[in-house]
PDB file of C-alpha atoms in Angstrom:
ATOM      1  CA  MET A 246      -9.646  -4.454  -9.868  1.00 59.00           C
ATOM      2  CA  LYS A 247     -11.995  -7.242  -8.770  1.00 78.00           C
ATOM      3  CA  ILE A 248     -13.413  -7.306  -5.260  1.00 87.00           C
ATOM      4  CA  GLN A 249     -11.059  -8.919  -2.742  1.00 92.00           C
ATOM      5  CA  LYS A 250     -12.775 -10.850   0.064  1.00 96.00           C
ATOM      6  CA  TYR A 251     -11.220 -10.810   3.518  1.00 98.00           C
ATOM      7  CA  ILE A 252     -11.772 -12.090   7.042  1.00 98.00           C
ATOM      8  CA  ILE A 253     -10.710 -10.707  10.415  1.00 98.00           C
ATOM      9  CA  VAL A 254      -9.494 -13.146  13.061  1.00 97.00           C
ATOM     10  CA  ASP A 255      -9.587 -11.387  16.440  1.00 95.00           C
ATOM     11  CA  ASP A 256     -11.265 -12.221  19.738  1.00 93.00           C
ATOM     12  CA  MET A 257     -11.308  -8.569  20.843  1.00 92.00           C
ATOM     13  CA  GLU A 258     -14.596  -7.270  19.474  1.00 93.00           C
ATOM     14  CA  SER A 259     -13.601  -3.607  19.727  1.00 93.00           C
ATOM     15  CA  ASP A 260     -10.373  -4.200  17.783  1.00 93.00           C
ATOM     16  CA  ALA A 261     -12.176  -6.225  15.125  1.00 95.00           C
ATOM     17  CA  LEU A 262     -14.884  -3.602  14.646  1.00 95.00           C
ATOM     18  CA  ASP A 263     -12.326  -0.807  14.466  1.00 93.00           C
ATOM     19  CA  LEU A 264     -10.379  -2.707  11.819  1.00 95.00           C
ATOM     20  CA  ARG A 265     -13.585  -3.385   9.892  1.00 95.00           C
ATOM     21  CA  ALA A 266     -14.380   0.345   9.916  1.00 92.00           C
ATOM     22  CA  GLN A 267     -10.922   1.167   8.558  1.00 90.00           C
ATOM     23  CA  LEU A 268     -11.161  -1.407   5.769  1.00 92.00           C
ATOM     24  CA  ALA A 269     -14.673  -0.281   4.837  1.00 90.00           C
ATOM     25  CA  LYS A 270     -13.026   2.828   3.358  1.00 84.00           C
ATOM     26  CA  LEU A 271     -11.501   0.671   0.616  1.00 86.00           C
ATOM     27  CA  PRO A 272     -14.182  -0.201  -1.961  1.00 83.00           C
ATOM     28  CA  PHE A 273     -12.219  -3.095  -3.465  1.00 88.00           C
ATOM     29  CA  LEU A 274     -12.408  -5.019  -0.161  1.00 93.00           C
ATOM     30  CA  GLN A 275     -15.412  -7.039   1.020  1.00 95.00           C
ATOM     31  CA  LEU A 276     -15.734  -8.494   4.514  1.00 97.00           C
ATOM     32  CA  VAL A 277     -16.689 -12.177   4.624  1.00 97.00           C
ATOM     33  CA  GLY A 278     -16.704 -12.554   8.392  1.00 97.00           C
ATOM     34  CA  ILE A 279     -15.122 -11.901  11.782  1.00 97.00           C
ATOM     35  CA  CYS A 280     -13.787 -15.008  13.525  1.00 96.00           C
ATOM     36  CA  PRO A 281     -12.924 -15.003  17.255  1.00 95.00           C
ATOM     37  CA  THR A 282     -11.085 -18.365  17.184  1.00 94.00           C
ATOM     38  CA  ILE A 283      -8.853 -20.467  14.931  1.00 94.00           C
ATOM     39  CA  GLU A 284     -11.546 -23.153  14.828  1.00 94.00           C
ATOM     40  CA  THR A 285     -14.196 -20.807  13.421  1.00 95.00           C
ATOM     41  CA  THR A 286     -11.612 -19.464  10.970  1.00 96.00           C
ATOM     42  CA  ILE A 287     -10.863 -22.932   9.606  1.00 95.00           C
ATOM     43  CA  GLU A 288     -14.590 -23.657   9.304  1.00 94.00           C
ATOM     44  CA  LEU A 289     -15.161 -20.448   7.355  1.00 96.00           C
ATOM     45  CA  LEU A 290     -12.186 -21.065   5.055  1.00 95.00           C
ATOM     46  CA  ALA A 291     -13.650 -24.462   4.203  1.00 94.00           C
ATOM     47  CA  THR A 292     -16.884 -22.936   2.932  1.00 95.00           C
ATOM     48  CA  GLU A 293     -16.009 -19.446   1.645  1.00 95.00           C
ATOM     49  CA  HIS A 294     -13.542 -18.029  -0.872  1.00 95.00           C
ATOM     50  CA  VAL A 295     -11.167 -15.669   0.952  1.00 96.00           C
ATOM     51  CA  ASP A 296      -8.467 -13.505  -0.645  1.00 95.00           C
ATOM     52  CA  LEU A 297      -6.950 -12.033   2.527  1.00 96.00           C
ATOM     53  CA  ILE A 298      -6.751 -12.794   6.255  1.00 97.00           C
ATOM     54  CA  LEU A 299      -6.088 -10.232   8.988  1.00 97.00           C
ATOM     55  CA  LEU A 300      -4.951 -12.353  11.904  1.00 96.00           C
ATOM     56  CA  ASP A 301      -4.407 -11.410  15.535  1.00 95.00           C
ATOM     57  CA  ILE A 302      -1.680 -13.429  17.244  1.00 90.00           C
ATOM     58  CA  LYS A 303      -2.835 -13.344  20.862  1.00 88.00           C
ATOM     59  CA  LEU A 304      -6.194 -15.119  20.891  1.00 90.00           C
ATOM     60  CA  SER A 305      -7.783 -16.298  24.134  1.00 84.00           C
ATOM     61  CA  THR A 306      -7.962 -19.978  23.163  1.00 82.00           C
ATOM     62  CA  GLN A 307      -5.012 -20.426  20.804  1.00 86.00           C
ATOM     63  CA  SER A 308      -2.126 -18.542  19.236  1.00 89.00           C
ATOM     64  CA  GLY A 309      -2.779 -17.160  15.780  1.00 90.00           C
ATOM     65  CA  LEU A 310       0.496 -18.786  14.762  1.00 89.00           C
ATOM     66  CA  PHE A 311      -1.300 -22.139  14.887  1.00 90.00           C
ATOM     67  CA  LEU A 312      -3.211 -21.174  11.752  1.00 92.00           C
ATOM     68  CA  LEU A 313       0.043 -20.367   9.949  1.00 89.00           C
ATOM     69  CA  LYS A 314       1.517 -23.732  11.002  1.00 89.00           C
ATOM     70  CA  SER A 315      -1.628 -25.769  10.304  1.00 88.00           C
ATOM     71  CA  GLY A 316      -0.685 -26.754   6.765  1.00 85.00           C
ATOM     72  CA  ILE A 317      -3.965 -25.395   5.432  1.00 88.00           C
ATOM     73  CA  GLU A 318      -3.655 -23.572   2.124  1.00 90.00           C
ATOM     74  CA  LEU A 319      -4.047 -19.918   3.041  1.00 93.00           C
ATOM     75  CA  PRO A 320      -4.438 -16.662   1.137  1.00 93.00           C
ATOM     76  CA  PRO A 321      -2.048 -13.811   2.062  1.00 93.00           C
ATOM     77  CA  VAL A 322      -2.061 -13.136   5.817  1.00 94.00           C
ATOM     78  CA  ILE A 323      -1.498  -9.815   7.572  1.00 95.00           C
ATOM     79  CA  ILE A 324      -0.616 -10.246  11.238  1.00 94.00           C
ATOM     80  CA  THR A 325      -2.107  -7.706  13.649  1.00 93.00           C
ATOM     81  CA  SER A 326      -0.664  -7.836  17.142  1.00 90.00           C
ATOM     82  CA  ALA A 327       0.190  -5.763  20.187  1.00 88.00           C
ATOM     83  CA  TYR A 328       3.231  -8.006  20.763  1.00 86.00           C
ATOM     84  CA  PRO A 329       6.360  -7.389  18.643  1.00 83.00           C
ATOM     85  CA  GLU A 330       8.107 -10.543  19.883  1.00 83.00           C
ATOM     86  CA  PHE A 331       6.082 -12.759  17.524  1.00 82.00           C
ATOM     87  CA  ALA A 332       7.156 -10.929  14.355  1.00 83.00           C
ATOM     88  CA  LEU A 333      10.278 -12.971  13.610  1.00 80.00           C
ATOM     89  CA  GLU A 334       8.526 -16.322  14.041  1.00 83.00           C
ATOM     90  CA  SER A 335       5.630 -15.150  11.862  1.00 82.00           C
ATOM     91  CA  TYR A 336       7.972 -14.305   9.004  1.00 76.00           C
ATOM     92  CA  GLU A 337      10.039 -17.472   9.464  1.00 79.00           C
ATOM     93  CA  ILE A 338       6.932 -19.616   8.989  1.00 82.00           C
ATOM     94  CA  GLY A 339       6.693 -17.985   5.581  1.00 76.00           C
ATOM     95  CA  LYS A 340       2.966 -17.263   5.468  1.00 77.00           C
ATOM     96  CA  ALA A 341       2.863 -13.660   6.733  1.00 85.00           C
ATOM     97  CA  ALA A 342       2.769 -10.872   4.151  1.00 85.00           C
ATOM     98  CA  ASP A 343       3.153  -8.164   6.800  1.00 88.00           C
ATOM     99  CA  TYR A 344       3.168  -7.631  10.567  1.00 89.00           C
ATOM    100  CA  LEU A 345       1.214  -4.689  11.985  1.00 90.00           C
ATOM    101  CA  LEU A 346       1.926  -3.640  15.542  1.00 87.00           C
ATOM    102  CA  LYS A 347      -1.168  -2.332  17.325  1.00 88.00           C
ATOM    103  CA  PRO A 348      -2.109   0.462  17.350  1.00 86.00           C
ATOM    104  CA  PHE A 349      -1.355   1.152  13.683  1.00 86.00           C
ATOM    105  CA  SER A 350      -2.383   3.989  11.385  1.00 84.00           C
ATOM    106  CA  PHE A 351      -4.647   3.739   8.367  1.00 84.00           C
ATOM    107  CA  GLU A 352      -1.661   4.619   6.189  1.00 78.00           C
ATOM    108  CA  ARG A 353       0.364   1.700   7.562  1.00 84.00           C
ATOM    109  CA  LEU A 354      -2.633  -0.606   7.121  1.00 89.00           C
ATOM    110  CA  LEU A 355      -2.935   0.537   3.506  1.00 85.00           C
ATOM    111  CA  ILE A 356       0.694  -0.369   2.810  1.00 83.00           C
ATOM    112  CA  ALA A 357       0.104  -3.821   4.303  1.00 87.00           C
ATOM    113  CA  ILE A 358      -3.017  -4.361   2.178  1.00 90.00           C
ATOM    114  CA  TYR A 359      -1.174  -3.400  -0.997  1.00 84.00           C
ATOM    115  CA  ARG A 360       1.779  -5.586  -0.079  1.00 81.00           C
ATOM    116  CA  ALA A 361      -0.402  -8.593   0.715  1.00 87.00           C
ATOM    117  CA  LEU A 362      -2.506  -8.335  -2.423  1.00 84.00           C
ATOM    118  CA  GLY A 363       0.659  -7.763  -4.404  1.00 75.00           C
ATOM    119  CA  ILE A 364       1.971 -11.113  -3.179  1.00 41.00           C
ATOM    120  CA  GLN A 365      -1.218 -12.674  -4.505  1.00 40.00           C
ATOM    121  CA  ALA A 366      -0.976 -11.006  -7.918  1.00 37.00           C
ATOM    122  CA  SER A 367       2.796 -11.042  -8.403  1.00 38.00           C
ATOM    123  CA  PRO A 368       5.792 -12.034  -6.267  1.00 35.00           C
ATOM    124  CA  THR A 369       7.449  -8.642  -6.455  1.00 39.00           C
ATOM    125  CA  SER A 370       4.976  -5.891  -7.156  1.00 40.00           C
ATOM    126  CA  PHE A 371       1.440  -4.589  -7.034  1.00 42.00           C
ATOM    127  CA  SER A 372       1.546  -3.611 -10.682  1.00 45.00           C
ATOM    128  CA  SER A 373      -1.991  -4.740 -11.562  1.00 51.00           C
ATOM    129  CA  LEU A 374      -3.515  -1.587 -10.073  1.00 63.00           C
ATOM    130  CA  ASP A 375      -3.604   1.656 -12.052  1.00 80.00           C
ATOM    131  CA  TYR A 376      -4.912   3.765  -9.172  1.00 80.00           C
ATOM    132  CA  ILE A 377      -4.451   4.370  -5.477  1.00 83.00           C
ATOM    133  CA  PHE A 378      -6.799   5.339  -2.640  1.00 78.00           C
ATOM    134  CA  LEU A 379      -5.500   8.116  -0.388  1.00 83.00           C
ATOM    135  CA  LYS A 380      -7.036   9.631   2.705  1.00 81.00           C
ATOM    136  CA  MET A 381      -8.206  13.260   2.495  1.00 85.00           C
ATOM    137  CA  GLY A 382      -9.351  14.395   5.911  1.00 81.00           C
ATOM    138  CA  ARG A 383     -12.034  11.890   6.878  1.00 74.00           C
ATOM    139  CA  LYS A 384     -12.746  10.555   3.405  1.00 76.00           C
ATOM    140  CA  VAL A 385     -10.724   8.312   1.090  1.00 74.00           C
ATOM    141  CA  GLN A 386     -10.272   9.473  -2.499  1.00 83.00           C
ATOM    142  CA  ARG A 387      -9.273   7.488  -5.586  1.00 85.00           C
ATOM    143  CA  PHE A 388      -6.400   8.857  -7.710  1.00 91.00           C
ATOM    144  CA  ASP A 389      -5.676   7.344 -11.128  1.00 92.00           C
ATOM    145  CA  PHE A 390      -1.923   7.124 -11.682  1.00 93.00           C
ATOM    146  CA  GLN A 391      -2.114   8.447 -15.234  1.00 94.00           C
ATOM    147  CA  ASN A 392      -3.805  11.648 -14.018  1.00 96.00           C
ATOM    148  CA  ILE A 393      -1.248  12.510 -11.337  1.00 97.00           C
ATOM    149  CA  ASP A 394       1.248  15.140 -12.548  1.00 98.00           C
ATOM    150  CA  PHE A 395       3.399  15.451  -9.434  1.00 98.00           C
ATOM    151  CA  ILE A 396       3.215  15.423  -5.642  1.00 98.00           C
ATOM    152  CA  GLU A 397       4.624  18.032  -3.277  1.00 98.00           C
ATOM    153  CA  ALA A 398       5.436  17.729   0.432  1.00 96.00           C
ATOM    154  CA  TYR A 399       3.088  19.887   2.486  1.00 95.00           C
ATOM    155  CA  GLY A 400       4.241  19.708   6.095  1.00 92.00           C
ATOM    156  CA  ILE A 401       3.036  16.397   7.525  1.00 88.00           C
ATOM    157  CA  TYR A 402       0.737  16.056   4.491  1.00 93.00           C
ATOM    158  CA  SER A 403       1.230  16.059   0.714  1.00 96.00           C
ATOM    159  CA  LYS A 404      -0.334  17.880  -2.225  1.00 97.00           C
ATOM    160  CA  VAL A 405      -1.290  15.788  -5.242  1.00 98.00           C
ATOM    161  CA  TYR A 406      -1.369  17.845  -8.453  1.00 98.00           C
ATOM    162  CA  SER A 407      -3.569  16.726 -11.321  1.00 94.00           C
ATOM    163  CA  ASN A 408      -4.832  18.794 -14.278  1.00 88.00           C
ATOM    164  CA  ASN A 409      -3.894  22.114 -12.625  1.00 84.00           C
ATOM    165  CA  HIS A 410      -5.738  21.113  -9.464  1.00 93.00           C
ATOM    166  CA  SER A 411      -4.185  20.181  -6.117  1.00 96.00           C
ATOM    167  CA  SER A 412      -5.580  17.899  -3.405  1.00 96.00           C
ATOM    168  CA  VAL A 413      -4.175  17.692   0.118  1.00 96.00           C
ATOM    169  CA  VAL A 414      -3.830  14.085   1.293  1.00 92.00           C
ATOM    170  CA  ASN A 415      -2.953  12.852   4.765  1.00 86.00           C
ATOM    171  CA  GLU A 416       0.097  10.786   3.780  1.00 86.00           C
ATOM    172  CA  ARG A 417       3.658  12.078   4.038  1.00 88.00           C
ATOM    173  CA  LEU A 418       5.785  12.210   0.898  1.00 92.00           C
ATOM    174  CA  ALA A 419       8.079   9.436   2.189  1.00 86.00           C
ATOM    175  CA  MET A 420       5.136   7.074   2.524  1.00 82.00           C
ATOM    176  CA  LEU A 421       3.852   7.916  -0.948  1.00 88.00           C
ATOM    177  CA  THR A 422       7.295   7.119  -2.336  1.00 86.00           C
ATOM    178  CA  ASN A 423       6.777   3.543  -1.108  1.00 78.00           C
ATOM    179  CA  LEU A 424       3.151   3.290  -2.245  1.00 80.00           C
ATOM    180  CA  LEU A 425       3.482   4.554  -5.823  1.00 86.00           C
ATOM    181  CA  PRO A 426       4.760   2.282  -8.633  1.00 82.00           C
ATOM    182  CA  ASN A 427       8.425   3.085  -9.246  1.00 80.00           C
ATOM    183  CA  HIS A 428       8.170   2.511 -12.991  1.00 82.00           C
ATOM    184  CA  MET A 429       5.842   5.529 -13.199  1.00 89.00           C
ATOM    185  CA  PHE A 430       6.870   7.822 -10.365  1.00 93.00           C
ATOM    186  CA  LEU A 431      10.233   9.129  -9.192  1.00 93.00           C
ATOM    187  CA  ARG A 432      11.301  11.248  -6.255  1.00 94.00           C
ATOM    188  CA  VAL A 433      13.460  14.055  -7.666  1.00 95.00           C
ATOM    189  CA  HIS A 434      13.760  16.252  -4.572  1.00 96.00           C
ATOM    190  CA  LYS A 435      13.143  15.931  -0.844  1.00 95.00           C
ATOM    191  CA  SER A 436       9.854  17.759  -1.458  1.00 97.00           C
ATOM    192  CA  PHE A 437       8.720  16.383  -4.834  1.00 98.00           C
ATOM    193  CA  ILE A 438       7.654  13.164  -6.565  1.00 97.00           C
ATOM    194  CA  ILE A 439       6.959  13.413 -10.293  1.00 97.00           C
ATOM    195  CA  ASN A 440       5.097  11.311 -12.831  1.00 96.00           C
ATOM    196  CA  ILE A 441       7.907  10.509 -15.278  1.00 93.00           C
ATOM    197  CA  ALA A 442       5.556  10.560 -18.262  1.00 92.00           C
ATOM    198  CA  LYS A 443       4.473  14.134 -17.458  1.00 94.00           C
ATOM    199  CA  ILE A 444       7.954  15.722 -17.762  1.00 93.00           C
ATOM    200  CA  THR A 445       7.892  18.287 -20.578  1.00 92.00           C
ATOM    201  CA  SER A 446      11.493  19.577 -20.285  1.00 91.00           C
ATOM    202  CA  TYR A 447      14.456  19.602 -17.921  1.00 89.00           C
ATOM    203  CA  ASP A 448      17.972  20.872 -17.302  1.00 89.00           C
ATOM    204  CA  ARG A 449      20.625  20.134 -14.686  1.00 86.00           C
ATOM    205  CA  SER A 450      18.865  21.894 -11.840  1.00 92.00           C
ATOM    206  CA  ALA A 451      15.149  21.671 -12.586  1.00 94.00           C
ATOM    207  CA  LEU A 452      12.443  20.008 -14.626  1.00 95.00           C
ATOM    208  CA  TRP A 453       9.074  21.162 -15.857  1.00 95.00           C
ATOM    209  CA  VAL A 454       5.743  19.411 -15.667  1.00 95.00           C
ATOM    210  CA  HIS A 455       3.570  21.523 -17.942  1.00 90.00           C
ATOM    211  CA  ASN A 456       4.171  25.040 -16.560  1.00 90.00           C
ATOM    212  CA  PHE A 457       5.331  23.960 -13.109  1.00 94.00           C
ATOM    213  CA  LYS A 458       9.060  24.247 -12.403  1.00 96.00           C
ATOM    214  CA  ILE A 459      10.299  21.557 -10.004  1.00 96.00           C
ATOM    215  CA  PRO A 460      13.813  21.595  -8.523  1.00 96.00           C
ATOM    216  CA  ILE A 461      16.054  18.544  -8.873  1.00 94.00           C
ATOM    217  CA  GLY A 462      17.864  17.581  -5.676  1.00 94.00           C
ATOM    218  CA  VAL A 463      21.573  16.845  -6.026  1.00 92.00           C
ATOM    219  CA  SER A 464      21.233  13.372  -4.495  1.00 91.00           C
ATOM    220  CA  PHE A 465      18.395  12.492  -6.915  1.00 90.00           C
ATOM    221  CA  ARG A 466      19.975  13.871 -10.107  1.00 87.00           C
ATOM    222  CA  SER A 467      21.953  10.850 -11.304  1.00 86.00           C
ATOM    223  CA  LYS A 468      19.003   8.464 -11.036  1.00 85.00           C
ATOM    224  CA  LEU A 469      16.728  10.898 -12.866  1.00 87.00           C
ATOM    225  CA  GLU A 470      19.248  11.426 -15.660  1.00 82.00           C
ATOM    226  CA  GLY A 471      19.694   7.668 -16.041  1.00 82.00           C
ATOM    227  CA  ILE A 472      15.958   7.117 -16.371  1.00 80.00           C
ATOM    228  CA  LEU A 473      15.571   9.962 -18.850  1.00 75.00           C
ATOM    229  CA  ARG A 474      18.432   8.579 -20.950  1.00 72.00           C
ATOM    230  CA  LEU A 475      16.693   5.205 -20.957  1.00 65.00           C
ATOM    231  CA  PHE A 476      13.455   6.802 -22.136  1.00 58.00           C
ATOM    232  CA  SER A 477      15.368   8.718 -24.818  1.00 58.00           C
ATOM    233  CA  ASN A 478      17.049   5.535 -26.081  1.00 56.00           C
ATOM    234  CA  ASN A 479      13.724   3.717 -26.191  1.00 52.00           C
ATOM    235  CA  ASP A 480      12.213   6.545 -28.248  1.00 51.00           C
ATOM    236  CA  GLN A 481      15.118   6.387 -30.716  1.00 51.00           C
ATOM    237  CA  ASP A 482      14.840   2.604 -31.040  1.00 52.00           C
ATOM    238  CA  SER A 483      11.159   2.852 -31.820  1.00 50.00           C
TER     239      SER A 483
END
């Protein structure tokens, strides 16, 4: 994926620097500048290519909503605000890709980044990426989708299994369900997400990924069987 350039619009220096530190963990993002006002933001947009804006609503001189209403052609915008009452208006203007309520976690920020860049690449998905960055302790690790076999819930964390090796990541399984592409990954149990292409065999109650036996939850069974039938039909057609 090519480098995506972004700016932060926030007049609170501590908030802006904290956000910059969080985004520095993502190697496909490059900071262009930090703007404390709408005026400096407009000036920067006139001279620099920007792929993403992280915009605070409550600025000392002007509301961040002014930028959304200005008529200027904007890249995807993620709103960052301590005030939930501006969320509806932000979405109604039609320029906001997501609304983050301060303080927000790195995991929630990651979802917003993916969603915003997905709007830029495609109206409905973030399908151009073939990998994901997940937090492991204090570092952020890249995982290629094709190498992930399955993921298991591990308390408030998750275990990502790849080539007979497991890595504990900070995200819960429910969050990973939303982050992973649904054409490749499927939740088959309250504790498991599997890479559909890695299934080696299955029956009514379980499936196998290589030598790992994974239970199939009753509420997930019909969707799994439908997808497997579709794959089977495609194989026969080819």
